[in-house]
Coordinates of C-alpha atoms and ligand atoms in Angstrom, one line a residue:
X267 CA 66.6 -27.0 6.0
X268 CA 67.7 -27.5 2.4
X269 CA 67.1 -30.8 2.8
X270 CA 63.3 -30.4 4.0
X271 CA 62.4 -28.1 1.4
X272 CA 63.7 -30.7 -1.6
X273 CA 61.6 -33.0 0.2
X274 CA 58.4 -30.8 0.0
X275 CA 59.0 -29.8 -3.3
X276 CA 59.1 -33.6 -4.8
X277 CA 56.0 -34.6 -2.7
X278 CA 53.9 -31.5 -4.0
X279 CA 55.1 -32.5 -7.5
X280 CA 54.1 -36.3 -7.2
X281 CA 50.9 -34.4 -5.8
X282 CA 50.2 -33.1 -8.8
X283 CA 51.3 -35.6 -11.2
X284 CA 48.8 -37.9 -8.8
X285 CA 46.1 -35.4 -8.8
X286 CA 46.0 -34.5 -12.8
X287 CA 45.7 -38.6 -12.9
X288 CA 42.7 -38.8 -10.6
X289 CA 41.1 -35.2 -10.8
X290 CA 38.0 -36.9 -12.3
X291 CA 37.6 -39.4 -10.1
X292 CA 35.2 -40.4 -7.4
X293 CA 35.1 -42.5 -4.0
X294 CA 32.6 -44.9 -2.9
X295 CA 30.2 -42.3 -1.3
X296 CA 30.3 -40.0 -4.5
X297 CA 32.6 -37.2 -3.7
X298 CA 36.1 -36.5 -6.0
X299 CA 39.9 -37.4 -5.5
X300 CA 41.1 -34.1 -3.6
X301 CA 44.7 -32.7 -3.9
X302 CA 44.9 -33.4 -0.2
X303 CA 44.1 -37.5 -1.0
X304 CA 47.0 -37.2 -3.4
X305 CA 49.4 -35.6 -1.2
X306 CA 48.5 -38.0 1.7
X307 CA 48.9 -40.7 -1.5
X308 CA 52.5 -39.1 -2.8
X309 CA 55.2 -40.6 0.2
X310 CA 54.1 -44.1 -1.0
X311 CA 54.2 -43.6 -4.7
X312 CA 57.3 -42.4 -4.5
X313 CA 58.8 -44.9 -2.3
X314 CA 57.2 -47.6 -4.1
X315 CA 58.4 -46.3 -7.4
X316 CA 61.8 -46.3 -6.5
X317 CA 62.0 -49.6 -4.7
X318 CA 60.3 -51.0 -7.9
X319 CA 63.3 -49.2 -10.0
X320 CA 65.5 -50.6 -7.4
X321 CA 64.5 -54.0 -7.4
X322 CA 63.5 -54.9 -11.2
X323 CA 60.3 -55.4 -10.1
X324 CA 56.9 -54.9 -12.3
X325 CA 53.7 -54.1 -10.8
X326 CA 50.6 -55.6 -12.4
X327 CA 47.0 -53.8 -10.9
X328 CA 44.0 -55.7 -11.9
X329 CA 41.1 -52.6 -13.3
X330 CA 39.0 -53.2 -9.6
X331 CA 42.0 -52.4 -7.2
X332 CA 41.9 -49.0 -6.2
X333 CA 42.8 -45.8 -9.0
X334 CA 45.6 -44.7 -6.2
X335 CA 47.7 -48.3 -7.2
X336 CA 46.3 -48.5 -10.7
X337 CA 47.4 -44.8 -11.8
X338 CA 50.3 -43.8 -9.1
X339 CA 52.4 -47.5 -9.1
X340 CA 51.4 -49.6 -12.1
X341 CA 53.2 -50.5 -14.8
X342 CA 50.1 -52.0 -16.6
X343 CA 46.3 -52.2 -15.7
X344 CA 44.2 -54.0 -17.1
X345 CA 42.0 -57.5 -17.2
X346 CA 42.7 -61.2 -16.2
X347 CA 43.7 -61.8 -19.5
X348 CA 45.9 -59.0 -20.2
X349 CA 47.4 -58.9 -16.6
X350 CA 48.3 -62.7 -17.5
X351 CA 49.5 -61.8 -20.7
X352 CA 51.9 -59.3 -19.2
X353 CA 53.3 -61.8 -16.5
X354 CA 54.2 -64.0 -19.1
X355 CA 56.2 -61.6 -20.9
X356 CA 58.0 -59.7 -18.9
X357 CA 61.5 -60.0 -18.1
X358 CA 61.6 -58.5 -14.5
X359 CA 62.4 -60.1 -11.7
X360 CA 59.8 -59.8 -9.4
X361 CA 56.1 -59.5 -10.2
X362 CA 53.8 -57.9 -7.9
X363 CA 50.1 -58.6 -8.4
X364 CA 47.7 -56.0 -7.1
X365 CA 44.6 -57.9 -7.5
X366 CA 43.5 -61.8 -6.0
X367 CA 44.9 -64.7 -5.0
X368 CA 44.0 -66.9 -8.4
X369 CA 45.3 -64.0 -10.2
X370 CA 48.5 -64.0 -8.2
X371 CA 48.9 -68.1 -8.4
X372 CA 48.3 -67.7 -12.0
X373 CA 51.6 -65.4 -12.6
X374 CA 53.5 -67.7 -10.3
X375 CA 52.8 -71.0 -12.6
X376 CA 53.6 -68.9 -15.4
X377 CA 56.8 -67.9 -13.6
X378 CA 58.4 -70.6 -10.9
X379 CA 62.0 -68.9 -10.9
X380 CA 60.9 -65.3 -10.2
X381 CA 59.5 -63.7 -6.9
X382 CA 55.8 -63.1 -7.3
X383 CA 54.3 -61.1 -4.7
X384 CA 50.5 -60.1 -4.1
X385 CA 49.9 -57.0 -1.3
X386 CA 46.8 -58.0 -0.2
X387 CA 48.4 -61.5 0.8
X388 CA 45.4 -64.5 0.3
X389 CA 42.8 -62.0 -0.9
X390 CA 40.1 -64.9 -2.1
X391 CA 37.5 -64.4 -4.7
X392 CA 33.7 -65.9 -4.0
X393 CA 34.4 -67.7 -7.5
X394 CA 37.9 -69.3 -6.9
X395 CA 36.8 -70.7 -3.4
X396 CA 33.4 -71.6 -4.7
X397 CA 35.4 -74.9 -5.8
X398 CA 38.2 -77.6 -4.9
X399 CA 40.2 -79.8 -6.6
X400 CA 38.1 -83.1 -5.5
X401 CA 34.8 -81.1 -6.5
X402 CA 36.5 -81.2 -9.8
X403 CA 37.8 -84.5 -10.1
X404 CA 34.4 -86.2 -9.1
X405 CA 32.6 -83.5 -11.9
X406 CA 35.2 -85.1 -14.3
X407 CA 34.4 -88.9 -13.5
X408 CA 30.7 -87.8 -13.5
X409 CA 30.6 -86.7 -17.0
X410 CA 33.6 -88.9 -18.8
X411 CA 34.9 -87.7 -22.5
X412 CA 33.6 -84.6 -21.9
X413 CA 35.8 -81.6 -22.4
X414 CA 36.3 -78.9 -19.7
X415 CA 36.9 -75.6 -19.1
X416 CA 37.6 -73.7 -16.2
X417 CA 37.4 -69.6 -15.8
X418 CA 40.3 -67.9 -15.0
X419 CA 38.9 -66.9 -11.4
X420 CA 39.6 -71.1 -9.7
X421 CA 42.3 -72.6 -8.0
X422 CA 45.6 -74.0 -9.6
X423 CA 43.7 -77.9 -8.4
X424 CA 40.9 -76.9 -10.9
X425 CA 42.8 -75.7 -13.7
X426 CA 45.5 -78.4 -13.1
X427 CA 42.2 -80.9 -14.2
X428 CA 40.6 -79.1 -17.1
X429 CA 41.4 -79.0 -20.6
X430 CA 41.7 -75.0 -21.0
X431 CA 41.7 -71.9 -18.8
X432 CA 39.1 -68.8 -20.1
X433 CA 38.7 -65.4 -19.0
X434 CA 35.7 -63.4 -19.1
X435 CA 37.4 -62.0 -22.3
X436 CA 37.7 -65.0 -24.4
X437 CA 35.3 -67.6 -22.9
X438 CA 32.5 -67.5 -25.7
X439 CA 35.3 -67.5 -28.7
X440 CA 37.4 -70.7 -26.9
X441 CA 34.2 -72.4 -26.0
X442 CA 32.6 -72.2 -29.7
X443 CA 36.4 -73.7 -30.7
X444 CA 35.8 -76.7 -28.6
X445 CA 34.5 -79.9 -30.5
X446 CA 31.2 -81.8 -29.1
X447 CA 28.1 -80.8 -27.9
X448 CA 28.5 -80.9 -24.2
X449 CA 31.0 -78.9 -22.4
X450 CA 32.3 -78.4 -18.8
X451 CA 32.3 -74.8 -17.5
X452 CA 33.3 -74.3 -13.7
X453 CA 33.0 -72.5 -11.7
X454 CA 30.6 -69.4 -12.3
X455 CA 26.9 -71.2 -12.6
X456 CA 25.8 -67.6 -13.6
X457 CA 28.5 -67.4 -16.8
X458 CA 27.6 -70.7 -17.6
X459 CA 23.9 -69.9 -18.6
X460 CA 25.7 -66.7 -20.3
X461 CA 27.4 -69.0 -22.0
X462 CA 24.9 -71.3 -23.1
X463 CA 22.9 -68.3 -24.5
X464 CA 25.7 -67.3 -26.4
X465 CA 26.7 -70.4 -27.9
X466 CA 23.0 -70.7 -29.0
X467 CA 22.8 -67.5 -30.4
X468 CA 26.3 -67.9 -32.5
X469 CA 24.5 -71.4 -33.8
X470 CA 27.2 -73.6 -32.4
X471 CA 24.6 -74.8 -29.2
X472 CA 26.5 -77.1 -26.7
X473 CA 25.2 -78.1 -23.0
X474 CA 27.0 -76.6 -20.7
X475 CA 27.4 -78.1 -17.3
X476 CA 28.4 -76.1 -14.4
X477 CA 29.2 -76.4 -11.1
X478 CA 30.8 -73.8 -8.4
X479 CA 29.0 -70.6 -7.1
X480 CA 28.9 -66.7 -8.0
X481 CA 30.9 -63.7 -8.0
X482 CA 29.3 -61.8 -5.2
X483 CA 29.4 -58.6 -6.5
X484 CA 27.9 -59.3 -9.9
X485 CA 25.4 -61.7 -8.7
X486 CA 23.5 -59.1 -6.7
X487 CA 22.3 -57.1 -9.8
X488 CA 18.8 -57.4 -10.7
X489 CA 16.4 -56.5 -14.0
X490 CA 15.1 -53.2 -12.0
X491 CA 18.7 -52.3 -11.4
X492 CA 18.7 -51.6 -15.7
X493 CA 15.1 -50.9 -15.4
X494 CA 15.8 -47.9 -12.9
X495 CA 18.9 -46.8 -15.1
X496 CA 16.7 -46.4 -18.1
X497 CA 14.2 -44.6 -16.6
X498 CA 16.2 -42.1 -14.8
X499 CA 18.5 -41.8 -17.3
X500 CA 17.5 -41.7 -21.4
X501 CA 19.4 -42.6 -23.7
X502 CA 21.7 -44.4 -21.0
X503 CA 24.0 -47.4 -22.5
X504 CA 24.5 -49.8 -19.7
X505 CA 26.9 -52.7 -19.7
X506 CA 27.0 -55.5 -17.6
X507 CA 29.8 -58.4 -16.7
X508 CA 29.1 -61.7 -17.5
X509 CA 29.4 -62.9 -14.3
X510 CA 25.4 -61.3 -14.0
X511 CA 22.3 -63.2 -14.1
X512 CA 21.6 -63.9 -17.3
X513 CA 18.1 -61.8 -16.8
X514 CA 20.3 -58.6 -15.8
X515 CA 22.3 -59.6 -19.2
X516 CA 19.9 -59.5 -21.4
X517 CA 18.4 -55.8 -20.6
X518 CA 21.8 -54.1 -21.4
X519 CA 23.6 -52.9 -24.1
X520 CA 26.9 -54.5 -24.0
X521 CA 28.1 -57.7 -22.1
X522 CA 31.5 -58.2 -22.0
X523 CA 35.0 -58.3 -19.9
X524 CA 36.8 -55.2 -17.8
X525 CA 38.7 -54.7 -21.0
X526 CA 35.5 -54.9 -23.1
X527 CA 33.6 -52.7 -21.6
X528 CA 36.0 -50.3 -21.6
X529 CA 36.6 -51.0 -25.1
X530 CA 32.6 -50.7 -25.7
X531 CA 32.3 -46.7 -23.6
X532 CA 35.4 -46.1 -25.6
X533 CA 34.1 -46.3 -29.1
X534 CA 30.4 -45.3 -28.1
X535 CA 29.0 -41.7 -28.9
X536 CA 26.7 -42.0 -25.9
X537 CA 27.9 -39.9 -22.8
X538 CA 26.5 -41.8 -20.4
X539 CA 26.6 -45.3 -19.2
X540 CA 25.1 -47.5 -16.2
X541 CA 27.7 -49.3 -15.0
X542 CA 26.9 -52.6 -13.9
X543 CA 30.0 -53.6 -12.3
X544 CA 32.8 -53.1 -9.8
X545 CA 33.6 -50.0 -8.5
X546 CA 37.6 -49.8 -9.5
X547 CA 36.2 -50.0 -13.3
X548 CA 33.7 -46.8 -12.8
X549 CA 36.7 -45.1 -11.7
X550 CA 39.4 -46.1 -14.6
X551 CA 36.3 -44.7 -17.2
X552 CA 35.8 -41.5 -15.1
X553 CA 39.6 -40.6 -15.3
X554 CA 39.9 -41.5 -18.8
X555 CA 36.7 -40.4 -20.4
X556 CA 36.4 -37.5 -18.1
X557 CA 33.8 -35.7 -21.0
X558 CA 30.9 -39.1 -20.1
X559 CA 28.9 -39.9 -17.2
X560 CA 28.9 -43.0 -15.5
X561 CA 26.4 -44.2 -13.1
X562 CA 27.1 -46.9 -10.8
X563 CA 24.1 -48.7 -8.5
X564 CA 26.6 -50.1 -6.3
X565 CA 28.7 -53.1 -6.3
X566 CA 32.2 -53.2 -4.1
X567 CA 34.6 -56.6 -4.5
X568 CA 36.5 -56.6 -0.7
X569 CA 39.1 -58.8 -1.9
X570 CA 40.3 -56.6 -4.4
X571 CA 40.1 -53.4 -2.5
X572 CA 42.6 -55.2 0.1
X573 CA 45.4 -54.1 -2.3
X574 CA 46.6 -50.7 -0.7
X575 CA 49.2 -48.8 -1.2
X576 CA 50.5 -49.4 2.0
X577 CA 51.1 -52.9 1.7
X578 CA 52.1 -52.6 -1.7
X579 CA 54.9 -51.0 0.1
X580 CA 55.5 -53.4 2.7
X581 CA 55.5 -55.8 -0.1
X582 CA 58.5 -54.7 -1.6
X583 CA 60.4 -53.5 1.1
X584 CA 59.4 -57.2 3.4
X585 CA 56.9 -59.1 2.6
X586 CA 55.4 -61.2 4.9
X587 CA 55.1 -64.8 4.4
X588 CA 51.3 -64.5 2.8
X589 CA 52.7 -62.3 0.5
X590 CA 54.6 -64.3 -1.3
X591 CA 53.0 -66.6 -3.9
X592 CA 54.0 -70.1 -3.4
X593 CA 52.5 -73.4 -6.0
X594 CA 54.3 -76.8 -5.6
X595 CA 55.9 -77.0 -8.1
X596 CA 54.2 -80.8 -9.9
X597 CA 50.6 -78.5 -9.1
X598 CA 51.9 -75.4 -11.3
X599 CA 53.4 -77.6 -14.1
X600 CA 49.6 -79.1 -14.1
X601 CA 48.0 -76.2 -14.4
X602 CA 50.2 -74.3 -16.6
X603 CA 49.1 -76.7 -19.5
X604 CA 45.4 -75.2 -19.1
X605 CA 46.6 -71.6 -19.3
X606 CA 48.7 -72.0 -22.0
X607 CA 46.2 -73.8 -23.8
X608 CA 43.9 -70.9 -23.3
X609 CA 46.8 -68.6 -24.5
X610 CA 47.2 -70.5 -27.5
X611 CA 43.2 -70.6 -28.7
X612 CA 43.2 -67.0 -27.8
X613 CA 45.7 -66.4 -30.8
Ligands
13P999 P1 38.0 -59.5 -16.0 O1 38.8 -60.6 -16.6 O2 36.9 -59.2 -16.9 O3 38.8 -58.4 -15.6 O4 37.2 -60.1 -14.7 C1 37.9 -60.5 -13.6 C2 37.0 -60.5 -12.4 O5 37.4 -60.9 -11.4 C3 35.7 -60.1 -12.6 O6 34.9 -60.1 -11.5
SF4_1000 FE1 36.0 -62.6 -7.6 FE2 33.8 -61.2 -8.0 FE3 35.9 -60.1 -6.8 FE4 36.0 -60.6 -9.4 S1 34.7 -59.1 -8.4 S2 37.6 -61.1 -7.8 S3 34.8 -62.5 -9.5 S4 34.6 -61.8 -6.0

């Protein structure tokens, strides 16, 4: 009986903790975080907390997972670059990687001797499977001499044949630091017009050639969608991914990373912002800038959301075999030289 109450009483104070977190929160179809949804939430963040105590493990939570794992469980949220960042630091044992499969394979290279585990097991991305390795290699011999980058968001094979990783953070400053006036860029086709414009603008022009596909959230956003947002809202500031059409990007306010647009609401005296971007980002602005308004059209990445708390669990306790993040290791030594080349021109 003692027992049961203890038991109650710790799951109505991770409740709490929980709910204070996401009070300001919303779901998909517009209605808040309850107390019940954090009390449904509590068993696992308090299993999962432990086991990570338990286990040296860290857990990494990409801004688009859900605000459940990226305020109950992680240790740090944030973008590609900082989530990469972090897995090259840290000194636990096991890394688990809320977020997708490149982001995953990424931490692995950066750490073959430790245990690096992703919940949502092969969760792809539109932009990573857009492009192989032999799509690279014949790019390559089609354009000899010249240098190439890849984004973040591509397979190990891709990186493992470019000269330097980017992430939406740093693209435009490594780019401008890369000599000669034509330059690789795979594989978003909509950044690399975004970058093209921006290297024009900065007066270092290059040609940029592309190959690959499109983020399929980001790529569905259109001119009226900031046309709309103006009209229904003055005075709105809205910000955009670059990973948008270039004629979405130039209508709003700020272009930039996760991180940067964060960094952009952050510093703004506006109180209210059309968000032109995934979902899991709306919700880390709502519950830390409770005081603005953000208005999202729409826009929902289904490999990301495959991260639950549920399997974040059954990571850790047993994962199954798709769980665990596995790079050969000749591959990983490959494409490690591109992301620490993209660390190093970050500095
Ligand atoms: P960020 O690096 O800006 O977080 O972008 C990652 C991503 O997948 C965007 O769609
Ligand atoms: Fe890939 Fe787009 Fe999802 Fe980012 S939001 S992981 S680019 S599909």
């Amino acid at each position: 009986m003692l027992q049961r109450l203890e038991n109650e009483a710790r799951l109505t104070e991770e409740a709490h903790r929980l709910y204070g977190l996401l009070k300001s929160v919303s779901k998909e179809d517009g209605s808040p975080w309850t107390y019940d949804d954090c009390l449904a939430a509590a068993p696992y963040t308090l299993s999962i907390n432990r086991f990570k105590k338990e286990q040296n493990a860290v857990i990494l939570a990409h801004s688009y997972t859900t605000p459940d794992l990226v305020y109950g469980v992680a240790d740090y949220r944030g973008d590609s670059y900082e989530l990469a960042l972090k897995a090259r630091e840290t000194s636990a044992d096991i890394i688990v990687f809320a977020g997708v499969w490149f982001m995953a394979e990424t931490a692995k290279i950066l750490n073959p001797d430790k245990k690096v585990l992703i919940p949502a097991g092969r969760a792809g991305c539109t932009l990573a499977d857009a492009m192989t390795g032999e799509d690279m290699q014949k790019l390559r011999a089609q354009y000899p001499g010249v240098p190439a980058l890849c984004y973040i968001n591509s397979l190990a094979e891709v990186k493992a044949q470019c000269d330097a990783c980017v992430t939406s953070g740093n693209v435009f400053d490594i780019a401008q630091k890369i000599p000669g006036k034509e330059l690789i860029f795979v594989p978003d086709l909509l950044m690399a017009e975004n970058l093209e414009a921006e290297l024009e603008r900065r007066g270092t022009p290059k040609k940029i050639i592309s190959a690959g596909g499109s983020c399929c959230v980001h790529d569905k956003y259109r001119p009226e969608n900031v046309q709309k947002l103006r009209a229904n809202y003055p005075g709105i500031k809205v910000v955009a991914h670059p990973e948008c059409p270039i004629e979405v990007c130039r209508l709003c306010d700020y272009v930039g990373s996760t991180k940067g647009m964060s960094g952009y609401v952050a510093q703004s005296e506006a109180t209210c912002f059309g968000m032109l971007t995934e979902f899991g980002l709306v919700n880390r602005l709502e519950a830390e800038h409770p005081d603005k308004k953000f208005i999202w059209p729409f826009g929902v990445c289904r490999y990301m959301k495959q991260n639950t708390l549920a399997n974040t669990l059954e990571a850790l306790i047993d994962p199954r075999p798709e769980q665990v993040v596995e790079v050969a290791p000749a591959l990983a030594a490959a494409a490690k030289k591109s992301i620490d080349k993209m660390f190093e021109l970050t500095q």
